[in-house]
PDB file of C-alpha atoms in Angstrom:
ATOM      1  CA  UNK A   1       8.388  -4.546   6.359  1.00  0.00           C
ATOM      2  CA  UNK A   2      10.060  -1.541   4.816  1.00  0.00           C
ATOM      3  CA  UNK A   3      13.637  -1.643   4.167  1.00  0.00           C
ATOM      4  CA  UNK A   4      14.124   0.663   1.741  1.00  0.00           C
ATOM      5  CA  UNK A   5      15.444   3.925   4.130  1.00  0.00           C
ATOM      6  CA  UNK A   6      15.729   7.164   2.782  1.00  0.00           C
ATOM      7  CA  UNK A   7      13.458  10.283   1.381  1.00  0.00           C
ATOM      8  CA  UNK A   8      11.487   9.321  -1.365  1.00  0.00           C
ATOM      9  CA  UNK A   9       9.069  11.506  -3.301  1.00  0.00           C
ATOM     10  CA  UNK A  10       5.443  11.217  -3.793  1.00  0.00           C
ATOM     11  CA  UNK A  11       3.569  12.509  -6.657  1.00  0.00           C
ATOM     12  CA  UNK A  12       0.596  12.283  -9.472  1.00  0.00           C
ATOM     13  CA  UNK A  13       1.875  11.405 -12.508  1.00  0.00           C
ATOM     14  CA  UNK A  14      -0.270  14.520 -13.941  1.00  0.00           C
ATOM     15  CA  UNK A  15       2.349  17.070 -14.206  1.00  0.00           C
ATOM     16  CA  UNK A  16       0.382  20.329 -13.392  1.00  0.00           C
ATOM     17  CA  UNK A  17      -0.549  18.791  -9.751  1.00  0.00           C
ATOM     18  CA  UNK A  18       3.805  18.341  -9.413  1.00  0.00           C
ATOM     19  CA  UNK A  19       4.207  22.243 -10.443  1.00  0.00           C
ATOM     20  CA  UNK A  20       1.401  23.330  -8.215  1.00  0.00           C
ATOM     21  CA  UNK A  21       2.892  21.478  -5.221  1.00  0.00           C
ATOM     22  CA  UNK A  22       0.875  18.435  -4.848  1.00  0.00           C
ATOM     23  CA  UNK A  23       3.657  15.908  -3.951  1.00  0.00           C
ATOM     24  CA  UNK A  24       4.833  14.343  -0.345  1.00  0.00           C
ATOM     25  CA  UNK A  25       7.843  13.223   0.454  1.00  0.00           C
ATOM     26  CA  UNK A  26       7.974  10.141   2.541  1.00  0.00           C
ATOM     27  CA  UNK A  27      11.098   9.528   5.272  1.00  0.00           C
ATOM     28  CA  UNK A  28      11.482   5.941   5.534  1.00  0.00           C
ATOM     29  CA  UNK A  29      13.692   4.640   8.618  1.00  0.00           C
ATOM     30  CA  UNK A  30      14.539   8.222   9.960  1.00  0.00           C
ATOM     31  CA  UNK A  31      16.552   6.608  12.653  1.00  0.00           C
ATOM     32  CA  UNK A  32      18.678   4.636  10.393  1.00  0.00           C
ATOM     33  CA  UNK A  33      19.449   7.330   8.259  1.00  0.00           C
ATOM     34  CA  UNK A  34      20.074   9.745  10.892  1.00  0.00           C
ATOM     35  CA  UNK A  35      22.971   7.013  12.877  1.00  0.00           C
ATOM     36  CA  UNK A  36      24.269   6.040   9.615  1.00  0.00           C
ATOM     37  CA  UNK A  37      24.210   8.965   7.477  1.00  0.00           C
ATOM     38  CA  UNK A  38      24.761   7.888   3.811  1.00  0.00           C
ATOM     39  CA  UNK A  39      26.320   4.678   5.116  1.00  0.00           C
ATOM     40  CA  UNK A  40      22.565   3.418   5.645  1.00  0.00           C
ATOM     41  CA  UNK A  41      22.679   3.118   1.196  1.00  0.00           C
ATOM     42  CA  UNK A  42      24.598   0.419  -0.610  1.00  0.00           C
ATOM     43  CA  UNK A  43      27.158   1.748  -2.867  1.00  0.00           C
ATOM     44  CA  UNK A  44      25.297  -0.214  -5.705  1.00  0.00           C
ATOM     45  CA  UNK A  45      22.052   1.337  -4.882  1.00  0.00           C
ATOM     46  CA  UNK A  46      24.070   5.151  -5.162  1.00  0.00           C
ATOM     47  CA  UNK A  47      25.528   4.137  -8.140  1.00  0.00           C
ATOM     48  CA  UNK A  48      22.413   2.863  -9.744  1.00  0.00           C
ATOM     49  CA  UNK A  49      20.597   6.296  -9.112  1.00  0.00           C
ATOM     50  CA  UNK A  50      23.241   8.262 -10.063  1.00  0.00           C
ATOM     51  CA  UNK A  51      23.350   6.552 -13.402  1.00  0.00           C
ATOM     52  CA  UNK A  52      19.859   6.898 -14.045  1.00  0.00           C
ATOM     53  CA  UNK A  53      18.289   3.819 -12.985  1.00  0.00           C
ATOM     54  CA  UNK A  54      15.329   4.726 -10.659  1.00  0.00           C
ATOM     55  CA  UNK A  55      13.854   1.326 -10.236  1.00  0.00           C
ATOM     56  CA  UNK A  56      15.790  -0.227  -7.271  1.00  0.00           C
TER      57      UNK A  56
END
């Protein structure tokens, strides 16, 4: 079970495939985010991204 909402992006770690496109982007818990807006994201979890930290 997924709880993790928001738009997260998929890609190779071969950077060529990146610039040529080859990356997804997967919408997890559209309905949530779409009723609650950023509201559906702990203010921790904001923070931690903003600063950097990309491993939630």
């Amino acid at each position: 079970n997924a709880d993790n909402p928001g738009v997260w992006l998929m890609h190779c770690h071969i950077d060529w495939h990146f610039v040529l496109g080859l990356a997804m982007l997967f919408v997890e818990a559209e309905d949530v985010l779409r009723d609650e807006g950023l509201g559906a994201f702990s203010s921790n979890m904001l923070l931690s991204v903003c600063n950097g930290n990309f491993t939630l």
